[in-house]
PDB file of C-alpha atoms in Angstrom:
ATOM      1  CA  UNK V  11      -6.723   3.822  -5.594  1.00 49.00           C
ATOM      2  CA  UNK V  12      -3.966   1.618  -7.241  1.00 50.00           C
ATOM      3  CA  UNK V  13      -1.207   3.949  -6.714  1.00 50.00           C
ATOM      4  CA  UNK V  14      -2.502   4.357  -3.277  1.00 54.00           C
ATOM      5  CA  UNK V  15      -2.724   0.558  -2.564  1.00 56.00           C
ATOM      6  CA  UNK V  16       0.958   0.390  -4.230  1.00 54.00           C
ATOM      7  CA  UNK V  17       2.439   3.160  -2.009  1.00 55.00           C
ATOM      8  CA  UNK V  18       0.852   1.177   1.012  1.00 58.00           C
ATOM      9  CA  UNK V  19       2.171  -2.176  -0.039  1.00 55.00           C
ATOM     10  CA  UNK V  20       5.778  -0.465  -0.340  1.00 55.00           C
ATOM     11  CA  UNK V  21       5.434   0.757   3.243  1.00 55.00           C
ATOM     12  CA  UNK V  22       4.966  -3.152   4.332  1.00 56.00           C
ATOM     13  CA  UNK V  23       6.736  -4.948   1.830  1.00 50.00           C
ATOM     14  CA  UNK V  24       9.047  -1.938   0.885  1.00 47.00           C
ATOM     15  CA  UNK V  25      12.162  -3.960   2.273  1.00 43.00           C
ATOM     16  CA  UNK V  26      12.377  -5.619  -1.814  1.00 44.00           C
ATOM     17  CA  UNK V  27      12.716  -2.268  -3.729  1.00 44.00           C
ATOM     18  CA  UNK V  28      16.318  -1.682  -2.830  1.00 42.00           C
ATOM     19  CA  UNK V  29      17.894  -5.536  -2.737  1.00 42.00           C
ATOM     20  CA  UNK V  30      19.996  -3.986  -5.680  1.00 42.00           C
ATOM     21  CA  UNK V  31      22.111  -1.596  -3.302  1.00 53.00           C
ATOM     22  CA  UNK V  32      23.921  -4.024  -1.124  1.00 60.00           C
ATOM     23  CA  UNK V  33      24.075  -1.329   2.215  1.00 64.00           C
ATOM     24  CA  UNK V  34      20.680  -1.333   1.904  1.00 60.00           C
ATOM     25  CA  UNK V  35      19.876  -4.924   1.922  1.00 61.00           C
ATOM     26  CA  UNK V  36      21.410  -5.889   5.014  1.00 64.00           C
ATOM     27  CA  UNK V  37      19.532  -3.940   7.163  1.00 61.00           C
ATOM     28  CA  UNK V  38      15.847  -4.572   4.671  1.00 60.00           C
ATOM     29  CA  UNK V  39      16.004  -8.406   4.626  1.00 68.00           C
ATOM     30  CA  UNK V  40      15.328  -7.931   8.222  1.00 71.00           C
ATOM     31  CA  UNK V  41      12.109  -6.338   7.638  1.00 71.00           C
ATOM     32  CA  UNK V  42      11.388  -8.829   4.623  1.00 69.00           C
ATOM     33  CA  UNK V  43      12.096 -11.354   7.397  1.00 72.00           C
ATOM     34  CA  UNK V  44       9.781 -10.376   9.850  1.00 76.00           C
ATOM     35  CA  UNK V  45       6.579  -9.379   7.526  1.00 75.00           C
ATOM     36  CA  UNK V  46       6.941 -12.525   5.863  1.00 75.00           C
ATOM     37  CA  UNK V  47       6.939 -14.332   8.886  1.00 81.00           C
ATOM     38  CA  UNK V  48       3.249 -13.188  10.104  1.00 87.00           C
ATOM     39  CA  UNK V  49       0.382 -15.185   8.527  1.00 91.00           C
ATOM     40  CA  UNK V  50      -1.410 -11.877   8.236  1.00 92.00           C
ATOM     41  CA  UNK V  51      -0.604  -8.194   8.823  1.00 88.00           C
ATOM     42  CA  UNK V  52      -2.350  -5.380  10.403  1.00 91.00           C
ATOM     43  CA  UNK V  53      -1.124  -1.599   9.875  1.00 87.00           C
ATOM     44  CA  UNK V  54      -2.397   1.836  11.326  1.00 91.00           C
ATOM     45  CA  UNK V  55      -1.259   4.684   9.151  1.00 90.00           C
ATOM     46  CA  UNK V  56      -2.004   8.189   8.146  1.00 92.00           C
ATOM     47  CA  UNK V  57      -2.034   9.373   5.146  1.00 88.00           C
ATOM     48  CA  UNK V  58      -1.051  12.877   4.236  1.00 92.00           C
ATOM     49  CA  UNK V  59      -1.798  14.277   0.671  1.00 89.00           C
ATOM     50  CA  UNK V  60      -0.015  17.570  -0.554  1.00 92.00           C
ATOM     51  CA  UNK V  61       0.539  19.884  -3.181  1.00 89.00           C
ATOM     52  CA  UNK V  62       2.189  22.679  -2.523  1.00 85.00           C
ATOM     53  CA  UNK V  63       1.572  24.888  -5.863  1.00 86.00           C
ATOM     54  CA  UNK V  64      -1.988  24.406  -4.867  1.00 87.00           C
ATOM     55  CA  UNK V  65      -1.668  24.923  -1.325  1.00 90.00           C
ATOM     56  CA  UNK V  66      -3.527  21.665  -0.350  1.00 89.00           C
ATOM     57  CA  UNK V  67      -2.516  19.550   2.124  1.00 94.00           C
ATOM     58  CA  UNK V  68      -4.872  16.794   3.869  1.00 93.00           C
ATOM     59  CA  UNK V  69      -4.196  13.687   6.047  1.00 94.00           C
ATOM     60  CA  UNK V  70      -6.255  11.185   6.881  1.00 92.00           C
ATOM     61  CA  UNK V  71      -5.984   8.080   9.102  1.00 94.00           C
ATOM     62  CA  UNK V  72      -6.383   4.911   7.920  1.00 90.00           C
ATOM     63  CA  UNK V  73      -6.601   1.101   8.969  1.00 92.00           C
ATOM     64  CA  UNK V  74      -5.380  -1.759   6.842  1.00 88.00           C
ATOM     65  CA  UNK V  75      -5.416  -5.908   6.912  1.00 91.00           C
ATOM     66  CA  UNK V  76      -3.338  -8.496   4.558  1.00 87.00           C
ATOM     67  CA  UNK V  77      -3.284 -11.889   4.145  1.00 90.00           C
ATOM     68  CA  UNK V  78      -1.674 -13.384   0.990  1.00 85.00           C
ATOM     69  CA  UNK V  79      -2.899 -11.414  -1.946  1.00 83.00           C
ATOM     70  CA  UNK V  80      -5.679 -10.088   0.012  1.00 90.00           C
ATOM     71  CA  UNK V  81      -6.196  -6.893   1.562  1.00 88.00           C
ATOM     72  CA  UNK V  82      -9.195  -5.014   3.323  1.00 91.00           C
ATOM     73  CA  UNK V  83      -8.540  -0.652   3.277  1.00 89.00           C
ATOM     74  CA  UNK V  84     -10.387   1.818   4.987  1.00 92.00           C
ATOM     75  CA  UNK V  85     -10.103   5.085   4.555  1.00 90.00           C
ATOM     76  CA  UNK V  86     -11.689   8.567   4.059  1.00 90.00           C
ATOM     77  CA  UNK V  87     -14.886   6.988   4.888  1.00 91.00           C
ATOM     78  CA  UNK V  88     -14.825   3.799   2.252  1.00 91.00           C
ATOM     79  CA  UNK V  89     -13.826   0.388   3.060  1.00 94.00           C
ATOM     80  CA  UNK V  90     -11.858  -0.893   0.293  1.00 90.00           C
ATOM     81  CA  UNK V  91     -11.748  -4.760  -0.186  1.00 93.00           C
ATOM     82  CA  UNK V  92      -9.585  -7.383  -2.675  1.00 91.00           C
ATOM     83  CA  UNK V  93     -10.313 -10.861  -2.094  1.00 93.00           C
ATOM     84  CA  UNK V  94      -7.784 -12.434  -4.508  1.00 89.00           C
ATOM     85  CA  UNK V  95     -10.521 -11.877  -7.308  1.00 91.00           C
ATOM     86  CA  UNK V  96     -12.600  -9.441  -7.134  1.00 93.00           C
ATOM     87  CA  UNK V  97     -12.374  -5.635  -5.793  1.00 92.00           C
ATOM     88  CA  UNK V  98     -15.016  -4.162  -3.670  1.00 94.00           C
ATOM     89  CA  UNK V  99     -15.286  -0.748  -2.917  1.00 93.00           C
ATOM     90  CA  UNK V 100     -18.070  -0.213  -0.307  1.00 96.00           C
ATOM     91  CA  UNK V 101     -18.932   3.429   0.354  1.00 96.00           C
ATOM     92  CA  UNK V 102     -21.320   3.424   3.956  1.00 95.00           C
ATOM     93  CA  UNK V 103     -22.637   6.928   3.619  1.00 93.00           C
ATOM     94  CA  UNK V 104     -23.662   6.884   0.233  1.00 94.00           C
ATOM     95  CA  UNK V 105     -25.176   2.761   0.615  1.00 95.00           C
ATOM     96  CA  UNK V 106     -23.656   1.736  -2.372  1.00 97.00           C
ATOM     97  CA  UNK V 107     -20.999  -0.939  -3.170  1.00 97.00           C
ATOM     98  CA  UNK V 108     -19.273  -1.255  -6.540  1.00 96.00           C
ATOM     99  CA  UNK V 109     -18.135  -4.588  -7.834  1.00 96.00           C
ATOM    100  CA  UNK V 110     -15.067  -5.270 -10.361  1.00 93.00           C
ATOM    101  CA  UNK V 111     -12.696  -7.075 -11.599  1.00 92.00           C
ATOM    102  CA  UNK V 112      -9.079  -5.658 -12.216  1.00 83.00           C
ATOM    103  CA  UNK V 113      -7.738  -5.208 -14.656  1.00 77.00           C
ATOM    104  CA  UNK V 114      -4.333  -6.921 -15.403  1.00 65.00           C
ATOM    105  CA  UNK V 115      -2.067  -3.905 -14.603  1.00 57.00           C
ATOM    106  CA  UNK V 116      -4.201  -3.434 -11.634  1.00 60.00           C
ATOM    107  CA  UNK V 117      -3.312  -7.189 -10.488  1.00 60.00           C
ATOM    108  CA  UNK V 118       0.305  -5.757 -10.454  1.00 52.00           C
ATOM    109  CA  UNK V 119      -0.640  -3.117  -7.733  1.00 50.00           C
ATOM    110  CA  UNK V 120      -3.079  -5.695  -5.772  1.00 52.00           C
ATOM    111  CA  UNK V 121      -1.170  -8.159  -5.482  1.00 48.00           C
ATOM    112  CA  UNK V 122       1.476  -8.186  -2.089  1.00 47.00           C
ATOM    113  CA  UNK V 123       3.381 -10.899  -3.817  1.00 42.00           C
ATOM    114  CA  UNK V 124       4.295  -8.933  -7.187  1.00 43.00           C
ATOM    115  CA  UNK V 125       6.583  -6.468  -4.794  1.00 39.00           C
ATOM    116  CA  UNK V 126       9.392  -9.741  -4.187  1.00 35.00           C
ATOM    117  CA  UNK V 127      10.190  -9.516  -8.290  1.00 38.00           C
ATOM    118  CA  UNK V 128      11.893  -6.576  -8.598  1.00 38.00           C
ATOM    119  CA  UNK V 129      11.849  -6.955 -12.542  1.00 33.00           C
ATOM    120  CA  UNK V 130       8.380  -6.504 -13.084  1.00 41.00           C
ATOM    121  CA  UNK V 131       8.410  -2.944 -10.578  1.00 54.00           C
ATOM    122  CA  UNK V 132      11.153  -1.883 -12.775  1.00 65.00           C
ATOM    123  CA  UNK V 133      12.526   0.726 -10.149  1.00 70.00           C
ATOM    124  CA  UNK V 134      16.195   1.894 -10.210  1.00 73.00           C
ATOM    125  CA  UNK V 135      16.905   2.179  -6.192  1.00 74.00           C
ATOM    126  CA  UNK V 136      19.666   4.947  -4.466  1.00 77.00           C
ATOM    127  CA  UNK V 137      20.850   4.303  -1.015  1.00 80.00           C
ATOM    128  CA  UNK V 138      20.392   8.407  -0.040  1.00 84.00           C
ATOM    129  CA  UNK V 139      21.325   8.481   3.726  1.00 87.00           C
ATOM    130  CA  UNK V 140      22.188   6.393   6.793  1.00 83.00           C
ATOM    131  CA  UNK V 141      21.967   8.674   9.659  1.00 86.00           C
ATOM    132  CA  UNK V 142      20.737   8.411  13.200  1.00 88.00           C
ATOM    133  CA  UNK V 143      19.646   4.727  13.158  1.00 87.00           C
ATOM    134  CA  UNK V 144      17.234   5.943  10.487  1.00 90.00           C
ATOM    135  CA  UNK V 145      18.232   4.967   6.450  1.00 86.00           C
ATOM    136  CA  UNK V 146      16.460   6.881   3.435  1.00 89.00           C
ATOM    137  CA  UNK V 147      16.500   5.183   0.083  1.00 83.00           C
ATOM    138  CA  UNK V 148      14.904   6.577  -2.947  1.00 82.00           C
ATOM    139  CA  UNK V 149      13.330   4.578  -5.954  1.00 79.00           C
ATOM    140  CA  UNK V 150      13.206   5.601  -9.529  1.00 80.00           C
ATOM    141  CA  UNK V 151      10.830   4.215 -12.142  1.00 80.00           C
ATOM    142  CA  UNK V 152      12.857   2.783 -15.296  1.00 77.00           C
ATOM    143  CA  UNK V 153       9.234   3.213 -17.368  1.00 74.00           C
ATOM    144  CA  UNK V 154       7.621   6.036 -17.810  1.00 65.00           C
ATOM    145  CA  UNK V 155       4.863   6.489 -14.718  1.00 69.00           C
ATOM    146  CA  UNK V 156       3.316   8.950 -12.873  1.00 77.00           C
ATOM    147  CA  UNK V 157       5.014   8.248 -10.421  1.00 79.00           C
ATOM    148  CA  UNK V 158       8.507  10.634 -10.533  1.00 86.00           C
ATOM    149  CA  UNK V 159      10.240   8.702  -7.276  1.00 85.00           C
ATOM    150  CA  UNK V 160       9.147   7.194  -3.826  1.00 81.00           C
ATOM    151  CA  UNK V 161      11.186   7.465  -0.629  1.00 85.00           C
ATOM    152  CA  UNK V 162      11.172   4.951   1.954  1.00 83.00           C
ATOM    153  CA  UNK V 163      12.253   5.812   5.051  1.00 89.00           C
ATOM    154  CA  UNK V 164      13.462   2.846   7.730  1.00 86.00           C
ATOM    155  CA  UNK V 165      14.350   2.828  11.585  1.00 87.00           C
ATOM    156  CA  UNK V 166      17.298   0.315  11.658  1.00 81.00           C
ATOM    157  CA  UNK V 167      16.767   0.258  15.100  1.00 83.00           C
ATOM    158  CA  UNK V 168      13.688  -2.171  15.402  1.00 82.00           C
ATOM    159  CA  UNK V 169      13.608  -2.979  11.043  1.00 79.00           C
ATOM    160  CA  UNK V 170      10.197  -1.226  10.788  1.00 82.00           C
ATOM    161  CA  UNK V 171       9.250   0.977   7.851  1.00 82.00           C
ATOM    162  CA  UNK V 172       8.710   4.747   9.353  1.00 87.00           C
ATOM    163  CA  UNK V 173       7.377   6.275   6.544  1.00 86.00           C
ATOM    164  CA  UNK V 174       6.681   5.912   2.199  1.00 84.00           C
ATOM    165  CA  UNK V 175       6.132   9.234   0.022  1.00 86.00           C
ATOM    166  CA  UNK V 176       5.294   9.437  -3.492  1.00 83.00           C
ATOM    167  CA  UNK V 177       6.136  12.102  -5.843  1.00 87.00           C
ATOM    168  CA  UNK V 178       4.244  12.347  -8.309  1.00 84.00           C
ATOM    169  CA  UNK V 179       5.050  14.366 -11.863  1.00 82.00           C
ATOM    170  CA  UNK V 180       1.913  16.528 -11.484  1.00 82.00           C
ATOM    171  CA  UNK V 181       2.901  18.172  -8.400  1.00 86.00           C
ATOM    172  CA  UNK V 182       1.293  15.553  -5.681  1.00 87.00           C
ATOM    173  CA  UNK V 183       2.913  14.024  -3.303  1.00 89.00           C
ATOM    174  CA  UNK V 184       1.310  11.274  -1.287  1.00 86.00           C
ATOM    175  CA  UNK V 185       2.906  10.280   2.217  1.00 89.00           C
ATOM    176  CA  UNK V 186       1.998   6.939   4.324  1.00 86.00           C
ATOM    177  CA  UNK V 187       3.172   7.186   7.509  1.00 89.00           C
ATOM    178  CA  UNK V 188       2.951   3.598   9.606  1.00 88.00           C
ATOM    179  CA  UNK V 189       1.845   4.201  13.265  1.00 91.00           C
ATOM    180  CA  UNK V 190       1.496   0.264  13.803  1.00 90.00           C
ATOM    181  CA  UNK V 191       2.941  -2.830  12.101  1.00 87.00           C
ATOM    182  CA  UNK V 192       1.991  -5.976  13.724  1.00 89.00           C
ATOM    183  CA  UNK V 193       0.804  -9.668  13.368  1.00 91.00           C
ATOM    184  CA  UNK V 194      -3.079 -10.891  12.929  1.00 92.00           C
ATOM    185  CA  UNK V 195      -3.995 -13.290  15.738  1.00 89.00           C
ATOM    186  CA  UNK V 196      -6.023 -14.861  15.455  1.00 94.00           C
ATOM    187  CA  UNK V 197      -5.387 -14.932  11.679  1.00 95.00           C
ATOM    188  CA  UNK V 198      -8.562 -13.778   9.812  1.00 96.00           C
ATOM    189  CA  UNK V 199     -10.594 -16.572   7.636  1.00 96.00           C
ATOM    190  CA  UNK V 200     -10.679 -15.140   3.774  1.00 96.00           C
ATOM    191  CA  UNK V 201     -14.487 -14.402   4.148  1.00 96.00           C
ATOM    192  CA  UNK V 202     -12.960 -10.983   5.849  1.00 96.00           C
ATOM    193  CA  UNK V 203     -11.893  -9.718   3.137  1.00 96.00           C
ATOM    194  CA  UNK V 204     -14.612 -10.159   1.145  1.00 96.00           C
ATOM    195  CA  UNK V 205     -17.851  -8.148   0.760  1.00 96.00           C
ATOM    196  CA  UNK V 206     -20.610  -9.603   1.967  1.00 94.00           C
ATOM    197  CA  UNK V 207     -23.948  -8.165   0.737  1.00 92.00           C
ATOM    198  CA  UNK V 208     -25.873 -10.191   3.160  1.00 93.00           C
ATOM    199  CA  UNK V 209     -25.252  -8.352   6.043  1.00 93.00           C
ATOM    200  CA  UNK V 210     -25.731  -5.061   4.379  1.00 92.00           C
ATOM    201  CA  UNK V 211     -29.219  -5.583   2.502  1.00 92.00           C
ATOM    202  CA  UNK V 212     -29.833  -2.545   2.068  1.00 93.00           C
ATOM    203  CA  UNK V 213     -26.819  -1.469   0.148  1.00 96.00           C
ATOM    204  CA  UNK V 214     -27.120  -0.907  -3.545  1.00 96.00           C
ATOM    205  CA  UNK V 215     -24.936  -3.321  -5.817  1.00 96.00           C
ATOM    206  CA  UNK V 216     -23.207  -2.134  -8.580  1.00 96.00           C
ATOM    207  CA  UNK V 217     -21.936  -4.967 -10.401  1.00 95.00           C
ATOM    208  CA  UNK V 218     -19.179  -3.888 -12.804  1.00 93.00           C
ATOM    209  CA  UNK V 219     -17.738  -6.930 -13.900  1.00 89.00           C
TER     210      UNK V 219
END
């Protein structure tokens, strides 16, 4: 789920990763400019997972809410919360809910802020193509990850992320592509994404912190 969240955050707050490749930056700081501007962010993707030795390929749709370091994720049937603190994953058709805290890499990936200090990501960035009103940059991890590289694709024309795809080294590739971007309003109170056991009582609690 961390490399998932990651890959999502890039898609929002991708604009950062390539502020070393000057063509680039010009036409991301206005993206960086206008996410950072809402109070909170809603974003309708699909997700497409593929592996083409294994001839799988699946996509799912997904819905998505941020809000500082918070986030609220669901997909393929789970509703995924992080209030700042704690991370809830809440699976309906099973009733169950587990509770944790992450761990201190997994801060890295949770938290929306981390992806403004390009240090600490540690990705080399490669302005590929500007074509078409459309430019394609590709990241490299400097540390050795999973992760092999991630393109970001971005429509200059309106400074909105199209599409984010992982590669990863066994084979998997993982693409997020963003149907809607937009602004919160009215801007959810931090109680949203949070948990709340209260109004599902008969959900079973597994508390793994």
């Amino acid at each position: 789920m961390r490399y998932f969240t990651l890959l999502l955050l890039l898609a929002v707050f991708g604009t950062t990763m390539a502020q070393n490749a000057p063509k680039a930056k010009e036409i991301l700081d206005k993206i960086a400019a206008k996410v950072k501007a809402y109070p909170a962010v809603e974003v309708i993707f699909t997700m497409t997972m593929e592996n083409k030795a294994e001839n799988i390929r699946e996509s799912h749709n997904g819905q998505a809410w941020m809000k500082g370091n918070m986030y609220k994720i669901n997909l393929m049937e789970t509703e995924n919360y992080y209030d700042g603190k704690v991370i809830y994953n809440y699976m309906p058709e099973v009733g169950e809910v587990n509770i944790k805290n992450p761990s201190e890499e997994e801060e890295g990936f949770l938290n929306p802020t981390t992806l403004f200090d390009i240090h600490n990501l540690n990705f080399e960035q490669k302005l590929v193509s500007n074509d078409n009103g459309v430019t394609y940059i590709e990241l490299y991890p400097k540390e050795q990850k999973n992760i092999e590289k991630i393109g970001i694709w971005v429509n200059t024309k309106d400074s909105s992320i199209q599409k984010v795809t992982s590669h990863e080294k066994e084979g998997n590739a993982i693409t997020i592509a963003i149907t809607s971007l937009k602004s919160m309003e009215p801007v959810p109170s931090d109680a949203f994404f949070k948990f709340d056991p209260a109004k599902h009582p008969e959900v079973e609690i597994i508390d793994m912190r």
